[in-house]
Short mmCIF file of C-alpha atoms in Angstrom, two decimals:
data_model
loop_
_atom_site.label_atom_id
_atom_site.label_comp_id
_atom_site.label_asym_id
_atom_site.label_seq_id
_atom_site.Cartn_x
_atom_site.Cartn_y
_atom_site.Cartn_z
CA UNK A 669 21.21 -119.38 -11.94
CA UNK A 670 22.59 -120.85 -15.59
CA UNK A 671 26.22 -119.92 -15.47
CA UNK A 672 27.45 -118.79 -18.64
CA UNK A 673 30.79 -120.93 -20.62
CA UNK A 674 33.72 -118.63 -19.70
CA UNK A 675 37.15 -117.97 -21.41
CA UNK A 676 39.86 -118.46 -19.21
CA UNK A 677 40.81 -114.80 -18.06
CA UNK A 678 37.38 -114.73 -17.54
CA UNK A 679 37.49 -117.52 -14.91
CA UNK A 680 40.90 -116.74 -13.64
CA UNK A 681 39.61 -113.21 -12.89
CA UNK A 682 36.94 -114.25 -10.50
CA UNK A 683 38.90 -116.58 -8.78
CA UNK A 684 41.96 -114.39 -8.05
CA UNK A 685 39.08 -112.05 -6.40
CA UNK A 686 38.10 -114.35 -4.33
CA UNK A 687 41.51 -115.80 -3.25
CA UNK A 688 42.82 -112.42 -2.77
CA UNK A 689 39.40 -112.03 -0.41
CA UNK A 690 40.26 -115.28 1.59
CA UNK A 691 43.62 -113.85 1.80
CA UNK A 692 42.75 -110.50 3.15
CA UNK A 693 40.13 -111.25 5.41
CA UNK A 694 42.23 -114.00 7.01
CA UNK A 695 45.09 -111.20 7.34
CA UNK A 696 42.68 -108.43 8.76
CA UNK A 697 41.29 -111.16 11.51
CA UNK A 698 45.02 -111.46 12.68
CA UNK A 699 46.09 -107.52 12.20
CA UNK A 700 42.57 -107.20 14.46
CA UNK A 701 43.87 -109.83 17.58
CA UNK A 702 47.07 -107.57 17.44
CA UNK A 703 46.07 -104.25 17.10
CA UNK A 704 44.11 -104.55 20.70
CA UNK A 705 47.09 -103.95 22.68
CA UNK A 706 47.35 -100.65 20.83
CA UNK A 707 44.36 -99.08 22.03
CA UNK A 708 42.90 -98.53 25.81
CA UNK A 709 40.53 -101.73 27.49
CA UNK A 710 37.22 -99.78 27.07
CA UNK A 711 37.91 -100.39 23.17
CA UNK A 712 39.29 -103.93 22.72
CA UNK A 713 36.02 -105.26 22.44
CA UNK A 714 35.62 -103.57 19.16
CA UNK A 715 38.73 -104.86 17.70
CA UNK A 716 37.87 -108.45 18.74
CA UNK A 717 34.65 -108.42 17.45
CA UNK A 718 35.64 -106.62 13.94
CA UNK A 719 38.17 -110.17 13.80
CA UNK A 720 35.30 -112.35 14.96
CA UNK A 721 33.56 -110.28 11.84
CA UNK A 722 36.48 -110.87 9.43
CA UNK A 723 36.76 -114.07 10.57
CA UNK A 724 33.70 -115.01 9.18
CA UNK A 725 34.22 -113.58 6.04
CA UNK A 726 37.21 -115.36 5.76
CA UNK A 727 35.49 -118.63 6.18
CA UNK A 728 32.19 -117.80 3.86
CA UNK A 729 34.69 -116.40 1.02
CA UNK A 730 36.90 -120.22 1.52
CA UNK A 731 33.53 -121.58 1.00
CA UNK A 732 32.43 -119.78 -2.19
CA UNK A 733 35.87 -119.88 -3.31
CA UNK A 734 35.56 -123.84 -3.26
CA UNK A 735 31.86 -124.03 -5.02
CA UNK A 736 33.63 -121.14 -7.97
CA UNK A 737 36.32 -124.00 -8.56
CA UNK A 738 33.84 -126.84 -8.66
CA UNK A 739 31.16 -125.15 -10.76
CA UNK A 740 33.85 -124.79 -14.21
CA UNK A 741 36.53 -127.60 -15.58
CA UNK A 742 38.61 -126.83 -18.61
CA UNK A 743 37.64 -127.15 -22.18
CA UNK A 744 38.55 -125.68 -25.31
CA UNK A 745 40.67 -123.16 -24.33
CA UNK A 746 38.52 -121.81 -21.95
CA UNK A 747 36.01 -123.10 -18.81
CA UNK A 748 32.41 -124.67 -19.32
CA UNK A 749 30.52 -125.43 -16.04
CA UNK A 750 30.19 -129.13 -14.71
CA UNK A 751 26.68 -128.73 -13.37
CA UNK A 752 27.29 -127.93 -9.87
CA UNK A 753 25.25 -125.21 -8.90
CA UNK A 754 27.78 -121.93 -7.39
CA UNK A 755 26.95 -121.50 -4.48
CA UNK A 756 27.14 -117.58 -4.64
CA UNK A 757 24.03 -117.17 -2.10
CA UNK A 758 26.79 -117.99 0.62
CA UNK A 759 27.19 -114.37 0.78
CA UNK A 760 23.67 -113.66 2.39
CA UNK A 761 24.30 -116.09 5.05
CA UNK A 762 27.61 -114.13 5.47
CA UNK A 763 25.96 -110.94 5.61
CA UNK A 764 23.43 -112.19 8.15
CA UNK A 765 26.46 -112.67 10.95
CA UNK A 766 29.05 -110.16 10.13
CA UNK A 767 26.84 -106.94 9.43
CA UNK A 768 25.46 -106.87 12.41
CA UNK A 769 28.36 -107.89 14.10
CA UNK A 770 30.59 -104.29 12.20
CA UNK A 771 27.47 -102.05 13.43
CA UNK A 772 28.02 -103.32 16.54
CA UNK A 773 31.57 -102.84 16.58
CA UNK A 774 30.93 -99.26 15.98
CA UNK A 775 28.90 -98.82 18.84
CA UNK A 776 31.66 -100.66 21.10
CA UNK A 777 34.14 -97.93 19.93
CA UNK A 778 32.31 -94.55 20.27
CA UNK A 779 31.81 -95.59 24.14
CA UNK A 780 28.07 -94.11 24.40
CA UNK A 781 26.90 -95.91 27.47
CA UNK A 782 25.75 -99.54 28.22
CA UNK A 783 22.18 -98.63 27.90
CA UNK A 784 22.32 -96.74 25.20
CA UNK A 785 25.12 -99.32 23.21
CA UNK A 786 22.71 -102.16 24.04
CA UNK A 787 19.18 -100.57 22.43
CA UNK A 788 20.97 -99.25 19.70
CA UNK A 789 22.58 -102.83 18.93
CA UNK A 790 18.97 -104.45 18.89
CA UNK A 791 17.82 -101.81 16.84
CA UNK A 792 20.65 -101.79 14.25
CA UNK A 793 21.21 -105.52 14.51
CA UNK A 794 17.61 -106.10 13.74
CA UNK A 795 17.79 -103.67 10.63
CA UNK A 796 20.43 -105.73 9.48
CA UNK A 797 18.89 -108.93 9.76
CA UNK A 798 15.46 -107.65 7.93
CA UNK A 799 17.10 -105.59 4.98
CA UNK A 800 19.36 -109.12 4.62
CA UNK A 801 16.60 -111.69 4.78
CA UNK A 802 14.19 -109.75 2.83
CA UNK A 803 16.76 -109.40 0.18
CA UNK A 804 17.67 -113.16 -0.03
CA UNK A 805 14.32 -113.91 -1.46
CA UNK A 806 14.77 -111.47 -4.53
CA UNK A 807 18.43 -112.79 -5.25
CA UNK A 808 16.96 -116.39 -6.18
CA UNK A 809 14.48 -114.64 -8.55
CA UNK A 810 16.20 -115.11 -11.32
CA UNK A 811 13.37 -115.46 -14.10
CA UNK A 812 10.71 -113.66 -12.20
CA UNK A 813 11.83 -109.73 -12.31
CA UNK A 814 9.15 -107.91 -10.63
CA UNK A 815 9.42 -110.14 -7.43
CA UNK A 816 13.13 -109.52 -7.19
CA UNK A 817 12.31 -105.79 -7.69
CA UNK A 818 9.49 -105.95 -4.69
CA UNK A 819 11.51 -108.08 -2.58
CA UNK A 820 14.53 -105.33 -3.63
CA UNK A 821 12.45 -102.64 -2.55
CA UNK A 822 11.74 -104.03 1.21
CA UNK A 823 14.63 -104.25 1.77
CA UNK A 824 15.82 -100.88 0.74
CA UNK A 825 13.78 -99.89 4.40
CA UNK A 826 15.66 -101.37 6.89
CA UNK A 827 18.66 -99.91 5.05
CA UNK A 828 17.45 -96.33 4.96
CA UNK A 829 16.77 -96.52 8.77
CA UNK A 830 20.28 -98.21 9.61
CA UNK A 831 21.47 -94.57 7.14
CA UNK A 832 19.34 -92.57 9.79
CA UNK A 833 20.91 -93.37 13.09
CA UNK A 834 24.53 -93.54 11.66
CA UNK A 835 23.75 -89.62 10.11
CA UNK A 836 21.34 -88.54 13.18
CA UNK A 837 21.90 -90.40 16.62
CA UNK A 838 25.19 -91.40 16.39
CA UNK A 839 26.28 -88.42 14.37
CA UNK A 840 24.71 -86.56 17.77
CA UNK A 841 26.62 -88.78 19.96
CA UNK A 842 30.40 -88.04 18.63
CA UNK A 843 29.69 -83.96 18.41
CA UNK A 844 31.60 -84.07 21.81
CA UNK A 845 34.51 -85.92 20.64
CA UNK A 846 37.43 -84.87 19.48
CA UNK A 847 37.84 -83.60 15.57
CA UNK A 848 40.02 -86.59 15.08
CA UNK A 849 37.08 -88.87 15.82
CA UNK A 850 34.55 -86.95 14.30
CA UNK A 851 36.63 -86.66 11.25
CA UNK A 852 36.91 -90.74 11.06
CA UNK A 853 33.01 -91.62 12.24
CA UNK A 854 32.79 -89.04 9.39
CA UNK A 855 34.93 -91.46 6.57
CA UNK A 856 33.31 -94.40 8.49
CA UNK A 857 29.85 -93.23 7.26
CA UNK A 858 30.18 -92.75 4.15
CA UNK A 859 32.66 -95.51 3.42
CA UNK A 860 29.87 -97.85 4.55
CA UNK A 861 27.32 -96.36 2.15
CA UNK A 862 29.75 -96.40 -0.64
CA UNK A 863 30.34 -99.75 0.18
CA UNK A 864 26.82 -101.05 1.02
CA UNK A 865 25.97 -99.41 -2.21
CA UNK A 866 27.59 -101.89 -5.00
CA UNK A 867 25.22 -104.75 -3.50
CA UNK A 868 21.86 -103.04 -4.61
CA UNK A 869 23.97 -102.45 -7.66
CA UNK A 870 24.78 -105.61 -8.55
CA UNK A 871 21.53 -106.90 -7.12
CA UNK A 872 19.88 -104.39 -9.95
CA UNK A 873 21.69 -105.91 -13.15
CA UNK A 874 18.92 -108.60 -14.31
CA UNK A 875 16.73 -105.67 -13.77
CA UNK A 876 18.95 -103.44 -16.02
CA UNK A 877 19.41 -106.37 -18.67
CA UNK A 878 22.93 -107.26 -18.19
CA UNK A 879 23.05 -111.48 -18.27
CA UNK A 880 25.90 -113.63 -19.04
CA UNK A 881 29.88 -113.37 -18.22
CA UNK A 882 29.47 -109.52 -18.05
CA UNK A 883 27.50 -109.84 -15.17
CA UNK A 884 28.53 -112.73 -13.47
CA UNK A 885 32.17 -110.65 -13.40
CA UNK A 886 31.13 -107.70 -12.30
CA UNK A 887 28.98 -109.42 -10.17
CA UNK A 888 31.67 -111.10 -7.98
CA UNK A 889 34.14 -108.76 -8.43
CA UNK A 890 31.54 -105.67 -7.17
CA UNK A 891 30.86 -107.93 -4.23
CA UNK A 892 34.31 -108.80 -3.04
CA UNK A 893 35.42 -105.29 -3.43
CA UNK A 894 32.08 -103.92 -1.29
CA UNK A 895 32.82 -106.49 1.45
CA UNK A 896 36.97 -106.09 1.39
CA UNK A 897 35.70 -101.59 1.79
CA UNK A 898 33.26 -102.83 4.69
CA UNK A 899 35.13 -104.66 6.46
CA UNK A 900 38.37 -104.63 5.92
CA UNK A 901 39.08 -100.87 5.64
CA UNK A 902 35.93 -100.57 8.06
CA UNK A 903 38.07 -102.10 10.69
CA UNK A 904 41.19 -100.09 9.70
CA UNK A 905 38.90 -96.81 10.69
CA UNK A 906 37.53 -98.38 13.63
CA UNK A 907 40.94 -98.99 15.36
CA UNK A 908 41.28 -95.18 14.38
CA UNK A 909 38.44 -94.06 16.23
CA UNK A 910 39.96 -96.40 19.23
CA UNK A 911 43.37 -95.08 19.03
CA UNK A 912 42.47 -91.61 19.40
CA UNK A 913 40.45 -92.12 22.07
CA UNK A 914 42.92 -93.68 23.67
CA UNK A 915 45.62 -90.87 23.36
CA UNK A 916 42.78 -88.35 23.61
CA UNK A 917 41.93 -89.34 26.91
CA UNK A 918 45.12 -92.06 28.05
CA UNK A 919 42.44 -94.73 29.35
CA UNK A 920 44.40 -98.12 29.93
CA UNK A 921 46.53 -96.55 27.07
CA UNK A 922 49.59 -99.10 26.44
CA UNK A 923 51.83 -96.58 25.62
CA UNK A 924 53.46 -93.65 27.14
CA UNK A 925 52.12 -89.94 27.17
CA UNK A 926 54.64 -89.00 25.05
CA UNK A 927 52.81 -91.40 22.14
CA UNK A 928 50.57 -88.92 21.50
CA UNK A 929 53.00 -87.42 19.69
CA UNK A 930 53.67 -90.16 17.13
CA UNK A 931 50.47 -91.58 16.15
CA UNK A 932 50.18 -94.75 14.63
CA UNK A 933 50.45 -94.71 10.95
CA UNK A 934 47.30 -96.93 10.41
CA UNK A 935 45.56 -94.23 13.28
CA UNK A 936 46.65 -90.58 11.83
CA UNK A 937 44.99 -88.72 9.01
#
C-alpha cells in the first residue's frame, strides 16, 4: 500500500483515533475485571473473557498506533511518509483472536448448557476464523481488484452463517428469558452487524474508486469506530445480559434482593 503525503489535520486525525482506541480498550479491559463482582458466578466467565478480548485490542491498536507514527515525519507544513510500510494488516491478526473470543463471550452469558455452549463455540469460532483468513488475502490486493473482490466474496459466507445462528439458534435459545434479556441479545445483534458492517465497507473502497487521504481516513477511522461498537459497547451489553440474569434469578448474586430494585445504570434500559 503507497501511503499518500498528508496535511497535518490529516495525520493528527488518524492518530487521535487510534490513541483514543488504545485508551478505551485499555479502560474497558479494567471496567471488565471489575464489573465481575457485579453479576452472579455462572456469568463471570463472560466478563473475563470480553477483558481478555479488549485486552487484545488494546495491545494490537498500541502496535498499529506505533507503525502510524513511524510511517510519516514532518515536512512542509504537513506529513510525507519515511518509507516504512504501516502496518495496518495488524488488524486481521487482531480479528483472528478477539472475534472469536466476543462470540464466545456471548455464549458464556446466555447460560445454554455445556454441550450446547461448547458446539456452538467450534462452530462460531471456526466461522470467525474462515470469514477472517479468507479476507486477509483480498486486503493485500491492492493493484489486483477482482482478486480482492473474490477473496471479498468468500468471506462474506462464513459471515452470513455466523448472522444465522445469532438470528435463528440463539434467537431460539433466549425466547425463555426474561424481556430484559431478550430486549439486549436483541441490541446485541444488531449492534454487531452494524458494527461488522463498516469492515466490508471499508474493505469495498478500492473497489468503489476512492484512493488517497480520503480513504486512508475513512479507512482507519471506520475501523476504530467498528471495533470500539464491537467490543467495547459489545461488552457494555454483555454485562447487561449478566446483570439481569443475575437479579432475574439471584444466582451467586453479590448484592441484596432488594437490588433488584435499583439496577445498575450501565445494566437498565
Amino acid at each position: 500500500m503507497t501511503l499518500p503525503t498528508l496535511t497535518s489535520e490529516q495525520f493528527l486525525l488518524i492518530q487521535q483515533v487510534l490513541n483514543l482506541s488504545v485508551a478505551t480498550m485499555g479502560g474497558a479491559a479494567l471496567l471488565f475485571v471489575l464489573l465481575r463482582e457485579q453479576v452472579g458466578r455462572p456469568y463471570r466467565a463472560a466478563l473475563i473473557v470480553m477483558a481478555v478480548a479488549v485486552g487484545m485490542a488494546c495491545y494490537h491498536y498500541t502496535q498499529i498506533l506505533g507503525s502510524w507514527t513511524a510511517a510519516y515525519v514532518p515536512a512542509g507544513g504537513g506529513y510525507r511518509p519515511t518509507g516504512l510500510p504501516f502496518q495496518d494488516a495488524s488488524r486481521y491478526a487482531d480479528w483472528l483472536g478477539t472475534v472469536p473470543l466476543i462470540l464466545s463471550a456471548l455464549l458464556l452469558v446466555l447460560d445454554i448448557g455445556r454441550q450446547k455452549t461448547t458446539r456452538l463455540m467450534v462452530r462460531l469460532g471456526g466461522a470467525a476464523a474462515l470469514m477472517i483468513a479468507l479476507g486477509y488475502p483480498g486486503e493485500i490486493q491492492h493493484e489486483n481488484l477482482l482478486a480482492r473482490a473474490l477473496w471479498g466474496l468468500a468471506g462474506t459466507v462464513p459471515f452470513l452463517y455466523i448472522l444465522s445462528v445469532l438470528w435463528g439458534e440463539l434467537a431460539g435459545a433466549v425466547r425463555h428469558d426474561t424481556p430484559g434479556v431478550r430486549q439486549r441479545f436483541a441490541r446485541l445483534r444488531w449492534l454487531l452487524l452494524a458494527s461488522w458492517s463498516l469492515h466490508p465497507l471499508v474493505y469495498a473502497f478500492p473497489l468503489l474508486g476512492l484512493t488517497g487521504a480520503s480513504a486512508l481516513i475513512a479507512g482507519q477511522v471506520g475501523h476504530s469506530v467498528a471495533d470500539l461498537t464491537a467490543k467495547v459497547f459489545y461488552g457494555l451489553l454483555i454485562y447487561g445480559i449478566a446483570r439481569e440474569k443475575t437479579l432475574d434469578a439471584g444466582v451467586g448474586s453479590p448484592l441484596p434482593q432488594e437490588g433488584r430494585a435499583a439496577p445498575s445504570v450501565l445494566g437498565s434500559d
